[in-house]
GROMACS .gro file of C-alpha atoms in nm:
model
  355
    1UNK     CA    1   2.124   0.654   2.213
    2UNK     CA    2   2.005   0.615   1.867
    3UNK     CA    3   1.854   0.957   1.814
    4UNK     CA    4   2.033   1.295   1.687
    5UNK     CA    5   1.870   1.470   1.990
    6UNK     CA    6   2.105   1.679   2.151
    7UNK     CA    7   2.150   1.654   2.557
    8UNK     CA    8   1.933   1.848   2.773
    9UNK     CA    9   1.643   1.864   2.498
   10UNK     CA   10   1.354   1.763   2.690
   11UNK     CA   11   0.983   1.742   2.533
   12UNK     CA   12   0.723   1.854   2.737
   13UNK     CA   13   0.447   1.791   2.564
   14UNK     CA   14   0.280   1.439   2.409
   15UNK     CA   15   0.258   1.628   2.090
   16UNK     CA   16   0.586   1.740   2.113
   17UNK     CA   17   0.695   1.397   2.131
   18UNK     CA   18   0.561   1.252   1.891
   19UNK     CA   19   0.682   1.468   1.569
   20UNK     CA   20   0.737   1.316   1.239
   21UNK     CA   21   1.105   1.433   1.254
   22UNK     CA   22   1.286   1.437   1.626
   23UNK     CA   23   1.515   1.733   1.529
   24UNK     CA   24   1.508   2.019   1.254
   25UNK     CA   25   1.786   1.883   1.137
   26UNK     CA   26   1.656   1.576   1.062
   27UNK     CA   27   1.345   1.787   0.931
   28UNK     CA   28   1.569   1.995   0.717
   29UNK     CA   29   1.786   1.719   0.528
   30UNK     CA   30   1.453   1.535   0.439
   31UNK     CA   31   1.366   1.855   0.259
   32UNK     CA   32   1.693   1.915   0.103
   33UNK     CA   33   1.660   1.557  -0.030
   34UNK     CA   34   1.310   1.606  -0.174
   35UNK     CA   35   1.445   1.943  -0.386
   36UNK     CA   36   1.743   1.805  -0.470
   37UNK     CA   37   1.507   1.487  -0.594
   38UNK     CA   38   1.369   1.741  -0.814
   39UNK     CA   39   1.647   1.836  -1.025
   40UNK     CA   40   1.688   1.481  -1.105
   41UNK     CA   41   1.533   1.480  -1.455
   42UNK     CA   42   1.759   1.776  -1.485
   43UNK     CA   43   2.057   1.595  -1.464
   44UNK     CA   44   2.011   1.200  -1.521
   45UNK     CA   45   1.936   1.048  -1.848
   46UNK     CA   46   1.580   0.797  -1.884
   47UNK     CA   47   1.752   0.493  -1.821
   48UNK     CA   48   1.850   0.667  -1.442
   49UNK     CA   49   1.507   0.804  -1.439
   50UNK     CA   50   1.348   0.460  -1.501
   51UNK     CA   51   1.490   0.316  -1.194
   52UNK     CA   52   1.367   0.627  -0.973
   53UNK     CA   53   1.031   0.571  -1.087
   54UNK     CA   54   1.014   0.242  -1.049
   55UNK     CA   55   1.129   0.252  -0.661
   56UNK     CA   56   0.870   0.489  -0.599
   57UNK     CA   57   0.594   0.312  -0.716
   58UNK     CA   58   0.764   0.008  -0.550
   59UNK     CA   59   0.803   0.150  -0.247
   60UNK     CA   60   0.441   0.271  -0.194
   61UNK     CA   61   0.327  -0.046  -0.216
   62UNK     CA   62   0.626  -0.166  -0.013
   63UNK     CA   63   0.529   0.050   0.228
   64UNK     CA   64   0.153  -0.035   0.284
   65UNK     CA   65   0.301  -0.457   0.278
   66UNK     CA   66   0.522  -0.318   0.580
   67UNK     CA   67   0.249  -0.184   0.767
   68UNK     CA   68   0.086  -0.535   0.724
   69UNK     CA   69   0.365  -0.743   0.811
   70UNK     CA   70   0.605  -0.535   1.006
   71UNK     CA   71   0.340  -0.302   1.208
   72UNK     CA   72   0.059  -0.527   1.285
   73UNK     CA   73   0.229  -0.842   1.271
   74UNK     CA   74   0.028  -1.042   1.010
   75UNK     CA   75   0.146  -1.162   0.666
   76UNK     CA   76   0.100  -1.164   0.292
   77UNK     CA   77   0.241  -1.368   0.003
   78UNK     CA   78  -0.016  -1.201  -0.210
   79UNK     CA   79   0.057  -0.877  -0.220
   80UNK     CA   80   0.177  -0.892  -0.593
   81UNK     CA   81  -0.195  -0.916  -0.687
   82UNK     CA   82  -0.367  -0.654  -0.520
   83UNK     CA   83  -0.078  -0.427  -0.643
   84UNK     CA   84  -0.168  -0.551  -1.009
   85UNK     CA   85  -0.587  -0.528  -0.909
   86UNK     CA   86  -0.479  -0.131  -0.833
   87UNK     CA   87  -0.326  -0.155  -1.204
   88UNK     CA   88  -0.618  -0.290  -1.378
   89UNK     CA   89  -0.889  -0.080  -1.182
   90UNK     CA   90  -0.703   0.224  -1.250
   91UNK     CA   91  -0.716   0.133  -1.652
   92UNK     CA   92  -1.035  -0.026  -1.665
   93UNK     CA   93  -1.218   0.313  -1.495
   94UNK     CA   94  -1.041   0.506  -1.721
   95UNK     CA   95  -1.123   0.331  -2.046
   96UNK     CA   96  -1.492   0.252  -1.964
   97UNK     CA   97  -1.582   0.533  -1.762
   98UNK     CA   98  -1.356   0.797  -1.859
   99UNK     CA   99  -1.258   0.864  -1.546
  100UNK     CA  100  -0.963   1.137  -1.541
  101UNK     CA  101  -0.662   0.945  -1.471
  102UNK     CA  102  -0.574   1.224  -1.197
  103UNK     CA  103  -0.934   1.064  -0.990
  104UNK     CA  104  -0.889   0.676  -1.104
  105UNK     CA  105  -0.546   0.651  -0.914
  106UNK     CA  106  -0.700   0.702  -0.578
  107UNK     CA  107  -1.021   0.538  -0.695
  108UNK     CA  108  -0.807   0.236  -0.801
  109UNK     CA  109  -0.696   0.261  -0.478
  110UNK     CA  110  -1.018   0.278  -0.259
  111UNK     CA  111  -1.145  -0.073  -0.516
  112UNK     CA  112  -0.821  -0.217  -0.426
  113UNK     CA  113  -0.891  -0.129  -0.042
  114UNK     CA  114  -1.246  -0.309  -0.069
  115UNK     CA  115  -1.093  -0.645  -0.223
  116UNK     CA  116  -0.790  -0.685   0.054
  117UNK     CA  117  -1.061  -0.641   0.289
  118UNK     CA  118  -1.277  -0.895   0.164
  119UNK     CA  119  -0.952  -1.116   0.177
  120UNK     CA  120  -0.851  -0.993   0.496
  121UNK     CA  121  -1.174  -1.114   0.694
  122UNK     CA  122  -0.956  -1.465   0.766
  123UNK     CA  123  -0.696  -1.262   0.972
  124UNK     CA  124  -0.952  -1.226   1.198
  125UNK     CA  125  -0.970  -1.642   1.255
  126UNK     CA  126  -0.599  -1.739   1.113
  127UNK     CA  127  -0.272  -1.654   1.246
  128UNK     CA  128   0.090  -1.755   1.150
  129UNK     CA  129   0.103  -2.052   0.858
  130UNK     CA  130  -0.248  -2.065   0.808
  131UNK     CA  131  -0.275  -1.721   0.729
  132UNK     CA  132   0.027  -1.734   0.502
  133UNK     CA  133  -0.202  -1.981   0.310
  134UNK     CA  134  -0.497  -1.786   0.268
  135UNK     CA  135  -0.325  -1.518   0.099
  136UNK     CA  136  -0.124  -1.739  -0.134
  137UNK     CA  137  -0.468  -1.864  -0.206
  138UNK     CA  138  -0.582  -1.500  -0.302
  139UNK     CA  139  -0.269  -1.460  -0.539
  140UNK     CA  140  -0.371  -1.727  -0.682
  141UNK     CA  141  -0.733  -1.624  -0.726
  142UNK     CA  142  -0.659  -1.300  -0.839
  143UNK     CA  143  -0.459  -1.368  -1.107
  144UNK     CA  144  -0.700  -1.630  -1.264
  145UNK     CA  145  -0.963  -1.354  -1.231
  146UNK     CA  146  -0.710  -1.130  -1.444
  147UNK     CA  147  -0.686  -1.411  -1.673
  148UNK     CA  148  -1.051  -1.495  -1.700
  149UNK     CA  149  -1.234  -1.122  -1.677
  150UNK     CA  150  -1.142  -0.996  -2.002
  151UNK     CA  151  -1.424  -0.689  -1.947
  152UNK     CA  152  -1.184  -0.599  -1.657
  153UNK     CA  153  -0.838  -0.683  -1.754
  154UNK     CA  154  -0.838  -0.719  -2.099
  155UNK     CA  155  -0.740  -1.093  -2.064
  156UNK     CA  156  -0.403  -1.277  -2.131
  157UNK     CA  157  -0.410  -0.986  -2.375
  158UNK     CA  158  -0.370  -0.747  -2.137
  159UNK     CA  159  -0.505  -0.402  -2.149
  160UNK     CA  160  -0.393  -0.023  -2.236
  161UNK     CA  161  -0.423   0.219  -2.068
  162UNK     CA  162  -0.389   0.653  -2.086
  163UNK     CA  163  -0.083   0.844  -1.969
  164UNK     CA  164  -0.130   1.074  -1.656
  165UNK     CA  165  -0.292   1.431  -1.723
  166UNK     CA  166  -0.399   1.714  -1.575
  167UNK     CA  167  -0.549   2.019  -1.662
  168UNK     CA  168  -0.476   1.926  -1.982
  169UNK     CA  169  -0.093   1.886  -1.927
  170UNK     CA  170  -0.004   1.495  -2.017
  171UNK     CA  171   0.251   1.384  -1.813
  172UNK     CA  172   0.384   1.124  -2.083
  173UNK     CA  173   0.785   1.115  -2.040
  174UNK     CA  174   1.003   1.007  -1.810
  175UNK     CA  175   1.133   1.376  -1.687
  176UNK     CA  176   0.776   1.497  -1.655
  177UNK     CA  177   0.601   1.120  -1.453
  178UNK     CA  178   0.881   1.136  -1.244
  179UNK     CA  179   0.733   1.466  -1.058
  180UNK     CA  180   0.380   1.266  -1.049
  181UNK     CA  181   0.556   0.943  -0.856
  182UNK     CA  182   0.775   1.168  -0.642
  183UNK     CA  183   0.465   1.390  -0.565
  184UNK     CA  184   0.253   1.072  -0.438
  185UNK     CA  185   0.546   0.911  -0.286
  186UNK     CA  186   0.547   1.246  -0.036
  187UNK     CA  187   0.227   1.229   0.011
  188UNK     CA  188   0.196   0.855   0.107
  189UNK     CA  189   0.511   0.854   0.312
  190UNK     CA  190   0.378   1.170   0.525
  191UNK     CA  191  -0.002   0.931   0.547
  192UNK     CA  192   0.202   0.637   0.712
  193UNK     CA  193   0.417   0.771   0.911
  194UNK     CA  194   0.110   1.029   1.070
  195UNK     CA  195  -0.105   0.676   1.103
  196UNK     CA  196   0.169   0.553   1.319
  197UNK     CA  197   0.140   0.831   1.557
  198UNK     CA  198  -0.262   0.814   1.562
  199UNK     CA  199  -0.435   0.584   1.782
  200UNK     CA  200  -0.525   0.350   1.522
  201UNK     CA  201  -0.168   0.282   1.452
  202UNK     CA  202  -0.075   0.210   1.797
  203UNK     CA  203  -0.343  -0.026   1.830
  204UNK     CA  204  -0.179  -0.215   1.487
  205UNK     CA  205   0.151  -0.212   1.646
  206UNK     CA  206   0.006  -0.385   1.983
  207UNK     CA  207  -0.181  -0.626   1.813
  208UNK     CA  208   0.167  -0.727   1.692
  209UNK     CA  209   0.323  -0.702   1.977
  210UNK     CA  210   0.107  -0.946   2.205
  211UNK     CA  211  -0.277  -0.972   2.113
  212UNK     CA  212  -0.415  -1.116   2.414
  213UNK     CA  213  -0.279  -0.844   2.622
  214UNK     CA  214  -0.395  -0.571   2.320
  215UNK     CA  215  -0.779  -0.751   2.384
  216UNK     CA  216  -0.752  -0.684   2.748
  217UNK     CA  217  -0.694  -0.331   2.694
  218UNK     CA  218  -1.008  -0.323   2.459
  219UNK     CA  219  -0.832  -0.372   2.126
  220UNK     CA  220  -1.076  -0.492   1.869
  221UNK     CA  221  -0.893  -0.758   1.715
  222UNK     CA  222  -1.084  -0.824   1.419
  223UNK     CA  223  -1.140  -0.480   1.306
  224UNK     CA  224  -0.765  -0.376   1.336
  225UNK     CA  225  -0.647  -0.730   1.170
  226UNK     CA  226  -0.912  -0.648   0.872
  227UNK     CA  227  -0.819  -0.291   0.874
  228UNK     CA  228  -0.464  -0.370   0.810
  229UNK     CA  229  -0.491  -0.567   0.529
  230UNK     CA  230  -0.760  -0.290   0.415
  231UNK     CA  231  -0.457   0.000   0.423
  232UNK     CA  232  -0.186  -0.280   0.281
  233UNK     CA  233  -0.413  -0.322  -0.033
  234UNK     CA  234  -0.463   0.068  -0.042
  235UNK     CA  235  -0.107   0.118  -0.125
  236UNK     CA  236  -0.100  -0.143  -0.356
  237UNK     CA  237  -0.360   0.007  -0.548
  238UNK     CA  238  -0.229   0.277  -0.555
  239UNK     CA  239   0.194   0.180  -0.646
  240UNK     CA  240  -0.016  -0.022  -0.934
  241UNK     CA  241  -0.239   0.243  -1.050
  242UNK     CA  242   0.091   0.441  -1.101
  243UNK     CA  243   0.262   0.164  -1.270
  244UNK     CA  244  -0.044   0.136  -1.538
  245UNK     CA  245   0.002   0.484  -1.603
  246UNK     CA  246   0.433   0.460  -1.649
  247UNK     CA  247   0.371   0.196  -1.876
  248UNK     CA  248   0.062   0.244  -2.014
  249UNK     CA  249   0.014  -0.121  -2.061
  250UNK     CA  250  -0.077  -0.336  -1.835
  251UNK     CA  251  -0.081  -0.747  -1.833
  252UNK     CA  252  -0.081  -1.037  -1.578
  253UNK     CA  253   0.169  -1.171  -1.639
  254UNK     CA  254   0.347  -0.875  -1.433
  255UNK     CA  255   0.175  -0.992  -1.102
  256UNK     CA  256   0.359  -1.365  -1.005
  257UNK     CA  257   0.404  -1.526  -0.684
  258UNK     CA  258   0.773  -1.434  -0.748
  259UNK     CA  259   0.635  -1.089  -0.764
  260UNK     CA  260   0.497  -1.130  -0.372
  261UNK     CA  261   0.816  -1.237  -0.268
  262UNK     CA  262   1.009  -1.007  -0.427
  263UNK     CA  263   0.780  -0.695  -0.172
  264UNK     CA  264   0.865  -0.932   0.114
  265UNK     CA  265   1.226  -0.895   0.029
  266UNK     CA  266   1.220  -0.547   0.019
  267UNK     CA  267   1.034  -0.510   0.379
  268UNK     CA  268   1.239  -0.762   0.481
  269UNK     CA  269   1.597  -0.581   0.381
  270UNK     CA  270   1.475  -0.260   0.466
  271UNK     CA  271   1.387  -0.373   0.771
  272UNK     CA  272   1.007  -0.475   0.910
  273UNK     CA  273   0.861  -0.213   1.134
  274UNK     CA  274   1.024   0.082   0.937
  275UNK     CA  275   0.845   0.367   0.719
  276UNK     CA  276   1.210   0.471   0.607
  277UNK     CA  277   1.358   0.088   0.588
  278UNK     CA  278   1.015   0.050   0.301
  279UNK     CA  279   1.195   0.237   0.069
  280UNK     CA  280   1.581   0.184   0.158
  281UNK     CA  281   1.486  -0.185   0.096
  282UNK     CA  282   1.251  -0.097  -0.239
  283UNK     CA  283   1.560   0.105  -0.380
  284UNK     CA  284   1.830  -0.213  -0.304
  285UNK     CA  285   1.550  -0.478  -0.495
  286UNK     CA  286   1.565  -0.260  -0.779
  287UNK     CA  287   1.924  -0.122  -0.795
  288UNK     CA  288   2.037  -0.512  -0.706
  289UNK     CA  289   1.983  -0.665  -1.069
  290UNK     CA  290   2.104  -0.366  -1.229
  291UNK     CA  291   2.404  -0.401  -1.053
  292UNK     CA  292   2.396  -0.761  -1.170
  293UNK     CA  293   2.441  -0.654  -1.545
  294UNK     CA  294   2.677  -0.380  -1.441
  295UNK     CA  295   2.864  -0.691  -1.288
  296UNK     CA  296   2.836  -0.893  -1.577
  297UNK     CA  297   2.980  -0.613  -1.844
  298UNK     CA  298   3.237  -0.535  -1.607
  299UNK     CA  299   3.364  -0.904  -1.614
  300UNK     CA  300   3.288  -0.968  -2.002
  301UNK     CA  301   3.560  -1.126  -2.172
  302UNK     CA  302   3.690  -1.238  -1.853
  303UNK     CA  303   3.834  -1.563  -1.714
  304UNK     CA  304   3.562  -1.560  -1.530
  305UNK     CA  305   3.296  -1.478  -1.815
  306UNK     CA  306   3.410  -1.747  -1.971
  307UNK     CA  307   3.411  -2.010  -1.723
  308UNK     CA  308   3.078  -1.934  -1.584
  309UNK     CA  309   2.897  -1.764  -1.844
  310UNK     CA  310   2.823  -1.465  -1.704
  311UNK     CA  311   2.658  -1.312  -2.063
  312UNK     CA  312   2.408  -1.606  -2.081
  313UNK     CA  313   2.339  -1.676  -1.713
  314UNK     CA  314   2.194  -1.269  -1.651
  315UNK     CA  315   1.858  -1.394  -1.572
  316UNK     CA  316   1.975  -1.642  -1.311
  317UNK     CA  317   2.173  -1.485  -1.136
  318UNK     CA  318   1.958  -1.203  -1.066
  319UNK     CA  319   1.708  -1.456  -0.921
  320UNK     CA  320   1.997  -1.611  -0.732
  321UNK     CA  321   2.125  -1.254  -0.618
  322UNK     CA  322   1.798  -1.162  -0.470
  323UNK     CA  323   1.732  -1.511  -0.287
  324UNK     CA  324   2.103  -1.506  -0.151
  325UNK     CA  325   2.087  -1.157  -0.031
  326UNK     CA  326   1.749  -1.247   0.173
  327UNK     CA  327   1.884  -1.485   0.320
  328UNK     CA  328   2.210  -1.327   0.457
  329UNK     CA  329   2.035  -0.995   0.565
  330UNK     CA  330   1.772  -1.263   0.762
  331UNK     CA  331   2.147  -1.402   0.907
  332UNK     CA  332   2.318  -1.140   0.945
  333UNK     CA  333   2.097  -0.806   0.996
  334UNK     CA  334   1.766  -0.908   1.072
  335UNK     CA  335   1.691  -0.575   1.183
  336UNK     CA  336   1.764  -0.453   0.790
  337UNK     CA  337   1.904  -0.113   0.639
  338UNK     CA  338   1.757   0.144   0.842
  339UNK     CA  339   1.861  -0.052   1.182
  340UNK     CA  340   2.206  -0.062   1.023
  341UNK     CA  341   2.138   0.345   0.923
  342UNK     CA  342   2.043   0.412   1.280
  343UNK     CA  343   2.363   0.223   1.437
  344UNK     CA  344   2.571   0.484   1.151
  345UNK     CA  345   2.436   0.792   1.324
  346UNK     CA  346   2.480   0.709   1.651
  347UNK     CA  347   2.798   0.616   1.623
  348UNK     CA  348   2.901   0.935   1.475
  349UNK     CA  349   2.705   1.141   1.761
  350UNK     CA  350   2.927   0.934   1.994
  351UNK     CA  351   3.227   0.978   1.791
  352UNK     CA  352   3.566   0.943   1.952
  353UNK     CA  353   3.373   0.812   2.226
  354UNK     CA  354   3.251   0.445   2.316
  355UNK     CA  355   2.966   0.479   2.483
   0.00000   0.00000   0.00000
């Protein structure tokens, strides 16, 4: 009883049931949303802008770290560095190769795909802490390669990198990337959720579910473990390749452990197992310490400025904000946002009604 379906509307078909959107209407808002999306530089200023762009490129990579963790059931704490290998890639084929920047974002991708492979082969033998570990061990080996590989990264110097072009229109401002992230966020969104329906996806979603009974219906373990971590980094690379490109400046120190855990709270607030909850839960990480400093000015001058500080504790308490509000969605909604989204329609489709 979660569904907008109406009574009486019975598929007939496997196809038929397994749609991307269960009713027009349904179909028809999502494309509403995606136009009115693109009057947004429009009508908001950069700062607005900024934070659009940066949950899209979030999100992308949020989304690949929830089909990881929340469809197949393994888990990451390194996620942070294959979004920043995506970065680098992206930059370093377009400054040595002169790549167009329109082909290195997918290529940045498809290098990004090859390296959480290569990391992913323990899934295949690990499970549960020791898995954990092995990826915390690739964060950690990842960013001392960024460090050390100065013909890759740049170094602790960091690297530059080109705005986004094509046909010789540079897509250098925030009104004009905007269309770029929104365009790829589409585009990614429509990939995931279609996986999900394919074979393939199933198979990730029963290997979660119980793997010895997935291997007795002739589930190949290994290669589905593997391939998930192959399609996680893919959206990393990806998110990052379009981060370079926003910025156009790209360092390490952008790609902490606090970074990983910071994707792992989004998945985790959005709510694991959810192509929409990846980017409710991207857009609350982001809008969270904004609201923070919104907070903070709201209260300046206050008894309560003054007692705890608010102007000089900022930093903190954005830290604190995120750590606390983990923790009470893992209390008290464990399900995250778009469980809480789903229990919202349905009760209006029952609405005056109980049951």
């Amino acid at each position: 009883m979660t569904t907008l379906i109406p009574c009486g509307d019975f598929k007939t078909t496997y196809s038929a049931d397994t749609t991307i959107f269960p009713t027009t209407t349904s179909r028809n808002m999502v494309i509403l949303g995606i136009a009115v999306l693109c009057l947004a530089p429009l009508v908001m200023d950069r700062y607005l802008l900024s934070l659009l762009i940066q949950i899209g490129y979030l999100g992308i990579a949020a989304l690949g770290l929830n089909i990881l963790v929340g469809f197949t059931g393994q888990i990451s704490i390194g996620h942070a560095a294959f979004f920043g290998f995506g970065a680098f890639s992206s930059a370093w084929l377009v400054s040595n190769f002169g790549v167009p920047v329109f082909f290195a974002i997918p290529l940045a991708g498809v290098m990004t795909t090859a390296v959480g492979m290569v990391f992913g082969l323990p899934a295949a033998r690990l499970k549960g802490l020791y898995l954990a570990i092995a990826t915390l061990a690739a964060q950690f080996i990842l960013q001392d390669f960024f460090a050390r590989a100065s013909w890759f990264s740049g170094g602790v110097a960091g690297t530059l990198t080109e705005p986004f072009s094509i046909f010789g229109v540079t897509f250098d401002t925030d009104e004009s990337y905007f269309y770029v992230v929104l365009a790829y966020v589409v585009v990614m969104y429509i990939l995931g959720t279609n996986l999900m329906r394919t074979r393939d996806g199933r198979a990730l979603v029963a290997v979660r579910d119980h793997y010895l009974s997935a291997e007795m219906m002739g589930i190949n373990l290994t290669k589905y473990r593997t391939l998930s971590f192959g399609i996680s980094a893919f959206y990393a690379g990806i998110g990052g390749a379009l981060y370079a490109h926003y910025l156009q400046f790209v360092s390490v120190e952008g790609f902490t452990i606090l970074f990983s855990i910071q994707f792992l709270g989004m998945i985790i607030i959005g709510g694991l197992g959810s192509i929409m909850g990846s980017l409710m839960g991207t857009a609350f990480m982001v809008l969270l310490p904004e609201s923070m400093q919104w907070l903070t000015d709201a209260l300046a001058g206050s008894a309560i400025d003054r007692a705890l500080d608010l102007s000089n504790s900022l930093a903190f308490l954005r830290e604190m904000a995120i750590g606390a509000v983990i923790i009470l969605f893992l209390i008290f909604e464990p399900d995250g946002l778009a469980h809480r989204w789903h229990q919202v329609k349905a009760y209006w489709k029952l609405y005056p009604f109980s049951h």
